[in-house]
Coordinates of C-alpha atoms in Angstrom, one line a residue:
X1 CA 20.5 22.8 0.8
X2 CA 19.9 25.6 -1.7
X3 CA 23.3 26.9 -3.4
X4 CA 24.4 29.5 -5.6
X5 CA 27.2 29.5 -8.6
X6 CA 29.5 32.3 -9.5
X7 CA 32.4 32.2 -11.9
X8 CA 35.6 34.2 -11.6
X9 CA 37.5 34.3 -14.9
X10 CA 41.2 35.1 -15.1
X11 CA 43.0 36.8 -18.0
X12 CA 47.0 36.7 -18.7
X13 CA 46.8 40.5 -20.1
X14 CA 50.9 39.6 -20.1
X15 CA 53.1 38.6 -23.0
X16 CA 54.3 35.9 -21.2
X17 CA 52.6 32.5 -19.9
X18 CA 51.8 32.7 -16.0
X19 CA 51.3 30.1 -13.1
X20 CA 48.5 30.2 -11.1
X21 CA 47.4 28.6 -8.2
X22 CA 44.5 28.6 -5.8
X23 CA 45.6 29.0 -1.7
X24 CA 42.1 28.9 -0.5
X25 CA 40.6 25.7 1.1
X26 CA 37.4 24.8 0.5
X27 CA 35.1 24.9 3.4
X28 CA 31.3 23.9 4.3
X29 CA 29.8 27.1 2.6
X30 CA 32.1 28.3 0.0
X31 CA 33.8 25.8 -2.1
X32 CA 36.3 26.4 -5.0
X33 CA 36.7 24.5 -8.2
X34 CA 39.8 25.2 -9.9
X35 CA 43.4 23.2 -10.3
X36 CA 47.5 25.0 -10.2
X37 CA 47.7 25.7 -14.5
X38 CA 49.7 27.9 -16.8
X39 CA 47.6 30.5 -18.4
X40 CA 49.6 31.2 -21.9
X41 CA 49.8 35.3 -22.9
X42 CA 46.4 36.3 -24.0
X43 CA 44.0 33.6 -22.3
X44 CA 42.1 32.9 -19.3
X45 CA 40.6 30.5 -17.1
X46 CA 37.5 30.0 -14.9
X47 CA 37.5 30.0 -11.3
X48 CA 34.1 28.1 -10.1
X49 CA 32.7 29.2 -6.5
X50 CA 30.1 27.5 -4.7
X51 CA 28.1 28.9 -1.7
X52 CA 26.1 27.2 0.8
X53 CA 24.5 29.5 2.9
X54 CA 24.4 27.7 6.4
X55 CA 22.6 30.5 8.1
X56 CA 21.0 33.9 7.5
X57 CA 23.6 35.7 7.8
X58 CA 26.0 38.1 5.5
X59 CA 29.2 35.9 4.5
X60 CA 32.7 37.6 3.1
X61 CA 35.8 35.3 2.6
X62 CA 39.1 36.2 0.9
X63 CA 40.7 33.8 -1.6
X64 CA 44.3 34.2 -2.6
X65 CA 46.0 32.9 -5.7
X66 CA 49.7 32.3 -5.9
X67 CA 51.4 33.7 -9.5
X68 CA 54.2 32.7 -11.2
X69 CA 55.1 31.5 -7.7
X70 CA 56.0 34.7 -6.4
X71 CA 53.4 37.1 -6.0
X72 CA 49.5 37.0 -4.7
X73 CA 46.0 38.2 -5.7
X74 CA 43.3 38.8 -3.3
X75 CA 39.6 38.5 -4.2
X76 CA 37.0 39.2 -1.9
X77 CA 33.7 36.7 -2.2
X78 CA 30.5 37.8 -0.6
X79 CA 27.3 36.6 0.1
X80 CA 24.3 36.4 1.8
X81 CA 22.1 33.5 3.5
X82 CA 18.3 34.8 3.1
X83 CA 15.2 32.5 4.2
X84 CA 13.4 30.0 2.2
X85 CA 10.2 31.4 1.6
X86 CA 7.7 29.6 -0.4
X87 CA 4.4 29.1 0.0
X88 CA 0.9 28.6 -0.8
X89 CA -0.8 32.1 -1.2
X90 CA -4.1 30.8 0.0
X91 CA -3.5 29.1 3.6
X92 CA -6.7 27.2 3.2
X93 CA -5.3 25.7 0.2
X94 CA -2.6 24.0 1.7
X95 CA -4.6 21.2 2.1
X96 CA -6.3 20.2 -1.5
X97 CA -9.3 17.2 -1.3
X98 CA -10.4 15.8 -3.7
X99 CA -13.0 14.4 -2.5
X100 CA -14.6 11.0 -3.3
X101 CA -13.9 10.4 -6.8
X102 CA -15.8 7.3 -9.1
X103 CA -13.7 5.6 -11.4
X104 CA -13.2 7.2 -14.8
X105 CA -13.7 10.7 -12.7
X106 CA -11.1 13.1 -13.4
X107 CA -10.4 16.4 -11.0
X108 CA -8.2 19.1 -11.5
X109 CA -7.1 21.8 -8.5
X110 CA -4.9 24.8 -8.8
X111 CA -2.5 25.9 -6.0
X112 CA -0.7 29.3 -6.1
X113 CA 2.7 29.7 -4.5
X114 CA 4.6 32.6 -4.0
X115 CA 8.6 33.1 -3.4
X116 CA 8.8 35.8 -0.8
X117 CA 12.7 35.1 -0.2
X118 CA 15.0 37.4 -1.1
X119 CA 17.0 35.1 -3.7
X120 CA 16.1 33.0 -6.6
X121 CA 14.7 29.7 -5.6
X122 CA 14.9 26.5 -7.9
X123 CA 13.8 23.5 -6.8
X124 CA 10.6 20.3 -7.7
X125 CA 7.8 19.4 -6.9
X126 CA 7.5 16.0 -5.5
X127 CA 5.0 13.9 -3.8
X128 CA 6.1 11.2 -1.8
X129 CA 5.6 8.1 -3.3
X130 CA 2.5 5.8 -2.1
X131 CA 2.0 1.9 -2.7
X132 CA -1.8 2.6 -2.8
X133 CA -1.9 5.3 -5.7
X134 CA -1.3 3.2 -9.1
X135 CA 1.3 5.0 -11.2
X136 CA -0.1 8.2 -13.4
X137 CA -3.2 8.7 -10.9
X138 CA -2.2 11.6 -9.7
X139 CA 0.3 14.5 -11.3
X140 CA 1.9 17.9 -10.7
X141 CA 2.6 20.3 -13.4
X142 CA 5.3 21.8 -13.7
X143 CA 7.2 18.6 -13.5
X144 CA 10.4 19.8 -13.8
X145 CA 12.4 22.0 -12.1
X146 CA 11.1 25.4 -11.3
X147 CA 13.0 28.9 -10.7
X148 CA 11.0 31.5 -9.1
X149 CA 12.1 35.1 -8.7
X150 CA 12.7 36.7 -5.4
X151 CA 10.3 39.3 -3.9
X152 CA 6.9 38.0 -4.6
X153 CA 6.6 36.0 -8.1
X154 CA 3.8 33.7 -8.1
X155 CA 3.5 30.3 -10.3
X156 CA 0.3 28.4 -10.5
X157 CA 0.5 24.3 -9.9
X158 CA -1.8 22.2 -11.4
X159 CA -2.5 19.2 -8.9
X160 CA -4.4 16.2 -11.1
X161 CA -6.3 13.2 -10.0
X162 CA -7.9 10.6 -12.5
X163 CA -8.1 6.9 -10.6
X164 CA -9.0 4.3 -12.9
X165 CA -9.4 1.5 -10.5
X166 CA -9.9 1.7 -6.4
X167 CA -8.3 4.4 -4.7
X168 CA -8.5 3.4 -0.7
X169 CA -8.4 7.3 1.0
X170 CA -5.0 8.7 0.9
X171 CA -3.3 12.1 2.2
X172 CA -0.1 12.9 1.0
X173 CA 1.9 15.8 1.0
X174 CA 3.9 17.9 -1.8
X175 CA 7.3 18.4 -1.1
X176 CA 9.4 21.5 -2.3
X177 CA 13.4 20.2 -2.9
X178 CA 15.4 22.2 -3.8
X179 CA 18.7 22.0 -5.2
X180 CA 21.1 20.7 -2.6
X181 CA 18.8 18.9 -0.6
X182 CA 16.5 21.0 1.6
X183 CA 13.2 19.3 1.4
X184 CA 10.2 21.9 2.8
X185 CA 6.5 20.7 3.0
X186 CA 4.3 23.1 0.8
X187 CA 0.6 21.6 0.3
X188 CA -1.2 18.0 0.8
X189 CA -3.3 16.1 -1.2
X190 CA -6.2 14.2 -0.1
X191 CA -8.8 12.2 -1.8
X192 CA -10.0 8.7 -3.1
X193 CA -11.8 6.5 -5.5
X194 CA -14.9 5.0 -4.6
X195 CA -16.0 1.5 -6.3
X196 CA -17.3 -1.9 -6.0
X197 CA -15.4 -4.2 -5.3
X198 CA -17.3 -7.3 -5.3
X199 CA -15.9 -11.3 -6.1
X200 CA -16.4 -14.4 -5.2
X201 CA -15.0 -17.0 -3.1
X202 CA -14.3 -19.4 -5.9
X203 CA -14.7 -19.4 -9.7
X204 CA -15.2 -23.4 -9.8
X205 CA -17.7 -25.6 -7.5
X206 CA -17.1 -29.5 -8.7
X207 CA -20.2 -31.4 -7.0
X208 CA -18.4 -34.8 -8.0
X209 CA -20.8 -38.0 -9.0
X210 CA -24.7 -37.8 -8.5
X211 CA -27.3 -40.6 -8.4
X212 CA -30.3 -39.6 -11.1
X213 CA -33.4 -38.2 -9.5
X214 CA -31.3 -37.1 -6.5
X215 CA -29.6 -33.5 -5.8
X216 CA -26.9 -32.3 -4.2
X217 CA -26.0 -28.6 -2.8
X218 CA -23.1 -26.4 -2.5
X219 CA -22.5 -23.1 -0.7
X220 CA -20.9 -20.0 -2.8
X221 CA -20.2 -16.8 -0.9
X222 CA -20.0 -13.3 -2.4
X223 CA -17.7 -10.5 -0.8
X224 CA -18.3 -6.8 -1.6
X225 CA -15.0 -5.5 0.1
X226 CA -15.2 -2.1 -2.4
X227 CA -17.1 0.9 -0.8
X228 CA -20.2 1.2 -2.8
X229 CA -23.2 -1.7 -2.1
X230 CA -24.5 -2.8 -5.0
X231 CA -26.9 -5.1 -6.9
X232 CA -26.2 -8.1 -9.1
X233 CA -28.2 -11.2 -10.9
X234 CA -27.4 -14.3 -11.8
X235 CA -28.1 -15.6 -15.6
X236 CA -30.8 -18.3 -14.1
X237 CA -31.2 -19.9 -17.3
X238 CA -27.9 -20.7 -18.2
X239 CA -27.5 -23.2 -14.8
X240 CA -30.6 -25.0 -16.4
X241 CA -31.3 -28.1 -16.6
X242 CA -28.7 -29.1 -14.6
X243 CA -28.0 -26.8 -11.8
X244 CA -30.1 -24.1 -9.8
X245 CA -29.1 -21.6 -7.6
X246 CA -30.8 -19.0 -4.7
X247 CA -31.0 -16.0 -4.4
X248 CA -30.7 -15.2 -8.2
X249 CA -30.4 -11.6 -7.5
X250 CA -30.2 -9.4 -4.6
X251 CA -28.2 -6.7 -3.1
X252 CA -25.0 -7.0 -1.7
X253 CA -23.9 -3.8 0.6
X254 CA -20.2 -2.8 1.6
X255 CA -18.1 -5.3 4.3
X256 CA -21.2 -7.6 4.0
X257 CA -21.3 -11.0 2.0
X258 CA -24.1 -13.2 0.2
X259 CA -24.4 -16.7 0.8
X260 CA -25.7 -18.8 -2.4
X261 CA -27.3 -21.9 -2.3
X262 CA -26.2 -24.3 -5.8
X263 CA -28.2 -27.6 -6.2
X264 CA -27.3 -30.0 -8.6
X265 CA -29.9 -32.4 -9.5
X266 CA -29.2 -34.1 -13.1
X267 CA -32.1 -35.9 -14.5
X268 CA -30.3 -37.5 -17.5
X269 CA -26.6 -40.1 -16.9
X270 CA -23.6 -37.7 -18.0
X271 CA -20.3 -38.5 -16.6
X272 CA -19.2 -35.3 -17.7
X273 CA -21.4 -32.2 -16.8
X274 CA -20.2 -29.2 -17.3
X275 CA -21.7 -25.8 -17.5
X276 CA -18.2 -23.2 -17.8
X277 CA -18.8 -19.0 -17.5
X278 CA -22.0 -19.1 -16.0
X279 CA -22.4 -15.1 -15.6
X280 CA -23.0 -12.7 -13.2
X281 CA -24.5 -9.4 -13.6
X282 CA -22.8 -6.3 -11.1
X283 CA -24.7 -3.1 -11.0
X284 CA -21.5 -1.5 -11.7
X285 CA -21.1 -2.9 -15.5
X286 CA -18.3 -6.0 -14.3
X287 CA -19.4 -9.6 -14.8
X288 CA -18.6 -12.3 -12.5
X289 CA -18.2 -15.8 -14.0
X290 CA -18.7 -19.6 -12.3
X291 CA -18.0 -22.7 -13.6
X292 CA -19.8 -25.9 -12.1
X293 CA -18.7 -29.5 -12.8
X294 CA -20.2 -32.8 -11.9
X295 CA -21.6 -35.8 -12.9
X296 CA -24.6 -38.3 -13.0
X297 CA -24.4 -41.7 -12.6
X298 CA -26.9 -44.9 -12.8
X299 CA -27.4 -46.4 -9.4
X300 CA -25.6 -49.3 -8.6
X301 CA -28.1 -51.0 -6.1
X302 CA -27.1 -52.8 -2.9
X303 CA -31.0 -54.1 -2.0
X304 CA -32.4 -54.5 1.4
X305 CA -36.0 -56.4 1.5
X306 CA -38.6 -55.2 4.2
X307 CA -41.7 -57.5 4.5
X308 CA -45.1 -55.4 5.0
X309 CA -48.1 -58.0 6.2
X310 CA -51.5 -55.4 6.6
X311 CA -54.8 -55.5 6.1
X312 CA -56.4 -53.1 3.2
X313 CA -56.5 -49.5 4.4
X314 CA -54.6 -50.3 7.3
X315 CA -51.4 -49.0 8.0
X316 CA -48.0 -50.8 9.3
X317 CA -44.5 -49.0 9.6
X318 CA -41.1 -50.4 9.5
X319 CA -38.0 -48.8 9.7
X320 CA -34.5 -48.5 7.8
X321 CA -31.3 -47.9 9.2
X322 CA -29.1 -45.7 7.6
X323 CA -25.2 -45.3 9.1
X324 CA -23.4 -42.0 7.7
X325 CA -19.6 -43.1 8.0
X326 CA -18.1 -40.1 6.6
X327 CA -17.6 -36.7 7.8
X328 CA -19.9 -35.2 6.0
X329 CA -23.5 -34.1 7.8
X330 CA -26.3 -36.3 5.3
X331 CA -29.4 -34.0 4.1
X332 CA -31.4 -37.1 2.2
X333 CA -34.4 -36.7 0.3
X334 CA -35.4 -39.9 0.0
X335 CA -37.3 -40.7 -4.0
X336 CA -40.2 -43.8 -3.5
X337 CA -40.9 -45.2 -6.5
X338 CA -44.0 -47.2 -5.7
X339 CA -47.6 -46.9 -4.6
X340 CA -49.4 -47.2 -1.2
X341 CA -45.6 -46.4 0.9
X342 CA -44.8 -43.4 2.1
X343 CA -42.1 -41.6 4.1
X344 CA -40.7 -38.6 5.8
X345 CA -39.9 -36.0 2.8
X346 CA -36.5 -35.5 4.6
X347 CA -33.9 -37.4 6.8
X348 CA -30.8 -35.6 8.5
X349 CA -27.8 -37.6 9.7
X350 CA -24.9 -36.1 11.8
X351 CA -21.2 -37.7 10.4
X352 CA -20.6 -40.7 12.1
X353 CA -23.9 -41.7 13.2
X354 CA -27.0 -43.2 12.3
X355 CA -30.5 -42.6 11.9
X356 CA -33.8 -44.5 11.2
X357 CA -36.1 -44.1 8.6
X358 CA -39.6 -45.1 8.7
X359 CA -41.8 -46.7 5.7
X360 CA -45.2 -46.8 5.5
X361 CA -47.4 -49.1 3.7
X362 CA -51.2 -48.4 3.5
X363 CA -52.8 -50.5 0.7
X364 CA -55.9 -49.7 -0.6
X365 CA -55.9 -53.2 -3.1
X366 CA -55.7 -56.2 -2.2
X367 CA -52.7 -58.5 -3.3
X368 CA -51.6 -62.0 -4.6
X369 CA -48.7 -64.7 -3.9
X370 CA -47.7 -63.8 -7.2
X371 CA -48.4 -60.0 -7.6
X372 CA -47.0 -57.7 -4.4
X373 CA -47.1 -54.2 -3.8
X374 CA -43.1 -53.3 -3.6
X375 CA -41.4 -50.0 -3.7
X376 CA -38.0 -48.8 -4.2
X377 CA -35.8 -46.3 -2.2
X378 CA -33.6 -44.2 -3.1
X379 CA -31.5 -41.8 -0.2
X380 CA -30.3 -38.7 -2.2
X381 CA -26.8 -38.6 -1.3
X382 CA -25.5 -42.1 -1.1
X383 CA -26.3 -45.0 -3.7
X384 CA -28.4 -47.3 -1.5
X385 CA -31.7 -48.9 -2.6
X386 CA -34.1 -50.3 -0.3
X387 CA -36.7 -52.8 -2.2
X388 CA -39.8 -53.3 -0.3
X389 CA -42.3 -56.2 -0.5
X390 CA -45.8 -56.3 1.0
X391 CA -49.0 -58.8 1.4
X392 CA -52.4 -57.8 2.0
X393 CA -54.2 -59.9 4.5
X394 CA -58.1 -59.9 5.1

């Protein structure tokens, strides 16, 4: 509530020292600040009066004082409740967007106000505070307290926005308070800071042990949850020799998601592979960084023999049974290492079940007791080798 000061000061024009004391009780729009003294011959003291208007209305109250214990003083206090009115001189302005800012973007806006009330009117500016809006985003000049003449002066606010990081849209309004407590809506503040906000779902993919001359794969996902799409590329290089990934670039839009595909497929033993940082191009100037672990490992062979008997350029087929006991799904690509065999490029088992794989053996040579045809296999993802023998017949 808006309130107005007025001292009364009290002289002893006597030769003598006077009492004086205050009858009047305070009450909810006038109230008196003063204690029962002595006022020696020659000085004074201040009377402090207080008035809160409660309505617009004309207000007269008379205080007594007490002197020397005997005799009374009137003194008549007037005032007057007048309306609050400040404003925006432009209407249209009372709403001030900004728009959709980029980061780094700064915008300044002007509002005029005007104090059409009859009285003085001091009071801030203050916008209410908002979890999204990091601190220092957005200001208001003057930032201190403000007194405005009655009957039309005008003051000119200056209303600044500078994000520099995501702004989600906001609208907030600009509260007037004045001194005692009113609190009047003048203008609101719209706007927002556009940007990408792109990541990804982990910063480390560990692939654990790998046989050589098999591969194993991993799904990354990348999340643009910013407002702006945008385009990125992978450093394809660095994953090399190791390590591969698809897409290597692309175009990610706003809400949507990329899926990557990482296959590791180490051709040299290295219990420790590690490639850290692996970096990530965003259209927008920000990196994004991956580390990848694993490691290879020499097979450690647990050998089944399969006995081929077939004429040359004949062909005879027997099959492997492979059991998947984890709960993992099995994508193998099995690796022959021999001549005259051959086999399905791929094999998919479900977790928990098994599957059978086919050889075939077509020799174009014939072969001796001492001098077979063999082959090894080798399933991608678990570290099982299959030896194979074989006799030609006529």
């Amino acid at each position: 509530m808006s309130h107005h000061k007025t001292t009364l000061i009290v002289t002893n024009q006597d030769i003598r020292d006077i009492s004086i004391d205050c009858l009047y009780q305070s009450n909810p729009f006038l109230e008196v600040t003063t204690k029962p003294c002595v006022i020696p011959a020659g000085k004074r003291t201040e009377v402090t009066f207080s008035f809160y208007p409660r309505q617009i209305m004309k207000y007269s109250e008379t205080v007594t004082f007490l002197v020397n214990g005997l005799s009374t003083v009137e003194v008549v206090i007037g005032g007057q409740g007048t309306e609050l009115r400040v404003d925006v001189v432009t209407p249209k302005k009372k709403v001030v967007n900004f728009g959709a800012l980029q980061i780094g973007e700064t915008c300044t806006r002007t509002v005029s106000l005007v104090n059409r009330s009859l009285a003085p009117v001091s009071f801030l500016l203050v916008a209410a505070p908002n979890a999204a809006l990091p601190s220092g985003v957005l200001s208001i000049n003057p930032a201190m307290e403000i007194t405005m003449k009655p009957r039309g002066s005008h003051l000119d606010v200056q209303v600044r926005f500078a994000p520099t990081a995501r702004v989600p849209y906001f609208s907030e309004e600009v509260m007037l308070e004045c001194v005692g407590g009113i609190s009047v809506p003048l203008f609101t503040i719209q706007g927002s800071c556009q940007a990408v906000g792109i990541e990804l779902d982990t910063e480390h993919i560990p692939f654990g042990a790998v046989v050589r001359g098999a591969q194993s794969t991993r799904k990354l996902v990348m999340y643009n949850t910013g407002d702006i799409g945008a385009r990125f590329r992978w450093d394809e290089t660095s994953f090399s020799p190791d390590f591969s990934i698809s897409p290597v670039e692309g175009y990610v839009a706003t809400g949507m998601h990329v899926d990557f595909t990482i296959t590791f497929h180490p051709a040299q033993h290295n219990r420790d592979v590690r490639y850290d940082n692996l970096i990530c191009d965003i259209e927008d100037g920000t990196q994004l960084y991956l580390t990848l672990t694993g490691a290879c490992i020499p097979a450690t062979p647990t050998k089944e023999v399969l006995n081929f008997v077939c004429s040359v350029r004949s062909k005879e087929t027997r099959s492997l049974t492979l059991h998947n006991k984890t709960g993992t799904l099995w994508t193998l690509v099995p690796v022959i290492e021999g001549e005259y065999f051959s086999g399905a490029e791929q094999l998919v088992v479900e977790p928990g079940q098994h599957r059978q794989y086919e050889v075939t053996y077509q020799p174009l040579t014939m072969t001796t007791e001492n001098r077979k045809h063999n082959v090894d296999i080798l399933p991608v993802t678990r570290r099982h080798w299959l030896a194979v023998q074989h006799d030609w017949v006529q």
